[in-house]
PDB file of C-alpha atoms in Angstrom:
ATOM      1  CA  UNK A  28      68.655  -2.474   1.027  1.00 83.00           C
ATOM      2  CA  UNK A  29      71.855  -0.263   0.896  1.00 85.00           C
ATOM      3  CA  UNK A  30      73.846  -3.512   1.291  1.00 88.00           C
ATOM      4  CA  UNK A  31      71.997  -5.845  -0.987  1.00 89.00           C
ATOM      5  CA  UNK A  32      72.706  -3.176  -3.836  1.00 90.00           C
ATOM      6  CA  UNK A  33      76.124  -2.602  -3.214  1.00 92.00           C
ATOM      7  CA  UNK A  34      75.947  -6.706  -3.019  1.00 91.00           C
ATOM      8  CA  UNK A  35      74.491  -6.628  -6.370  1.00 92.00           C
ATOM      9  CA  UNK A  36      71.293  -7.082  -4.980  1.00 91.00           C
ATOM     10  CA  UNK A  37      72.397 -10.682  -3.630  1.00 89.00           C
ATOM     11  CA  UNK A  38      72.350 -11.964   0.050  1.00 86.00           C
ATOM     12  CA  UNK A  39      73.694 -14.854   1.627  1.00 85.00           C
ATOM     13  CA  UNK A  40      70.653 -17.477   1.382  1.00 86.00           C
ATOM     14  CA  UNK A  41      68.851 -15.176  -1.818  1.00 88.00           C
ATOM     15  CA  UNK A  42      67.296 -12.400  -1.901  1.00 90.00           C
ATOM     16  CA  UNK A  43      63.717 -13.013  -2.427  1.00 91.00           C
ATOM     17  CA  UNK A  44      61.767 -10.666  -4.483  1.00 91.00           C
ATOM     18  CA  UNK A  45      65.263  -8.877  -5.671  1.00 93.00           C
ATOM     19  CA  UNK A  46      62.713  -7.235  -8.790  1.00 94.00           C
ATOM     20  CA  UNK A  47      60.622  -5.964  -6.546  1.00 94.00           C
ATOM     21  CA  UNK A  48      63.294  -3.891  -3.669  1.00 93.00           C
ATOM     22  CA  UNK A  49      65.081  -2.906  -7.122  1.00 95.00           C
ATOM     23  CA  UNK A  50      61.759  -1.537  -8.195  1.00 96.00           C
ATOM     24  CA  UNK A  51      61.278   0.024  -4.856  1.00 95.00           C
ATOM     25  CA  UNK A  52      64.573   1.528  -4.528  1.00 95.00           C
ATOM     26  CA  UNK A  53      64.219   3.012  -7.953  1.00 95.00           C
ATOM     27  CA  UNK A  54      60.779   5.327  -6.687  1.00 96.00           C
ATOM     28  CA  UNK A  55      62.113   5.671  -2.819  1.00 95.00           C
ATOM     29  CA  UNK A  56      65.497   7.831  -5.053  1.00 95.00           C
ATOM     30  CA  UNK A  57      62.810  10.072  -6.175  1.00 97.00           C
ATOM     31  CA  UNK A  58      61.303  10.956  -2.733  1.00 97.00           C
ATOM     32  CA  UNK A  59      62.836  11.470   0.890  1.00 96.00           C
ATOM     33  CA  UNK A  60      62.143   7.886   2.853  1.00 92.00           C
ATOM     34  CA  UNK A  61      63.951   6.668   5.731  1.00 91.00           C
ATOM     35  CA  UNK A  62      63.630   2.746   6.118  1.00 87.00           C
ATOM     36  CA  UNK A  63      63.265   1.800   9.440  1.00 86.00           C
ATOM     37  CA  UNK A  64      63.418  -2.264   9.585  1.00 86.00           C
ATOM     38  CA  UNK A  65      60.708  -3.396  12.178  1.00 88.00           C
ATOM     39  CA  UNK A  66      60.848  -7.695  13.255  1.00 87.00           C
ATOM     40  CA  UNK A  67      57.923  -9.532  11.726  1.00 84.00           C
ATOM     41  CA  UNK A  68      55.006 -10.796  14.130  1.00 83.00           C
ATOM     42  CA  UNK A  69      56.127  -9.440  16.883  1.00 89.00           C
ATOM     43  CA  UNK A  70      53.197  -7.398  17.916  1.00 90.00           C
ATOM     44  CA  UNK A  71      53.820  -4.100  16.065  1.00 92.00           C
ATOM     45  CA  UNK A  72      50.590  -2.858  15.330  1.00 93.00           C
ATOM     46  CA  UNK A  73      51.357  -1.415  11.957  1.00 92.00           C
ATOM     47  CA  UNK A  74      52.989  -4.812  10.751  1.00 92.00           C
ATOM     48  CA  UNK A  75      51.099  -6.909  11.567  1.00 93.00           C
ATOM     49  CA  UNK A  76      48.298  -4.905   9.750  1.00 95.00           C
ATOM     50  CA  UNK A  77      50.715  -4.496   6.988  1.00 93.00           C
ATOM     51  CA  UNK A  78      50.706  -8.108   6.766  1.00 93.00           C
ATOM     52  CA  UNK A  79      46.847  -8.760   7.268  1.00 95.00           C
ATOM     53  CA  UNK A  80      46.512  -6.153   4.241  1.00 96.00           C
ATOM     54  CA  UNK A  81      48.982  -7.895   2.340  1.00 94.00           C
ATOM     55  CA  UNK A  82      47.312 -11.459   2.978  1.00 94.00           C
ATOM     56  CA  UNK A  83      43.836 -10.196   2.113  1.00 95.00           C
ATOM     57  CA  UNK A  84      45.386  -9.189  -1.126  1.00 95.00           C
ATOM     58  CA  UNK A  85      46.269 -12.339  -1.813  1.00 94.00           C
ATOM     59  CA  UNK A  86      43.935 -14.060  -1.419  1.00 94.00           C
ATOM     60  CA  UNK A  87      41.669 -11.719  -3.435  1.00 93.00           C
ATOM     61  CA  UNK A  88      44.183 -12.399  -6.490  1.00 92.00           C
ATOM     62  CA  UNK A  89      43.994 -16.151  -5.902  1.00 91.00           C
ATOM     63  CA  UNK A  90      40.345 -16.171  -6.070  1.00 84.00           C
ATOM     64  CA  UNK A  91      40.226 -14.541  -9.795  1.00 72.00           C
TER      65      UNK A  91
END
């Protein structure tokens, strides 16, 4: 995230969701959080329920 904001929150390819890490980085300034970056599906137990939350949750807000 450090980079993408000095990059003015731009990435080679895009930067998907760019409202939402500014957003983020905006309430993280307020508290003391370390980042740690973790590789998706790879059998970490707290991402991959990170991501079942997250695909529950969408699929709740399709269904309204």
């Amino acid at each position: 995230m450090k980079k993408w904001k000095a990059d003015g929150w731009k990435k080679k390819g895009g930067l998907k969701n760019a409202d939402l890490w500014q957003r983020l980085d905006t309430v993280a300034a307020k508290h003391e959080v370390k980042f740690h970056w973790v590789k998706g599906h790879a059998g970490d137990q707290f991402n991959e329920r990170a991501d079942a939350l997250a695909r529950g949750a969408i699929t709740r807000m399709a269904g309204e």
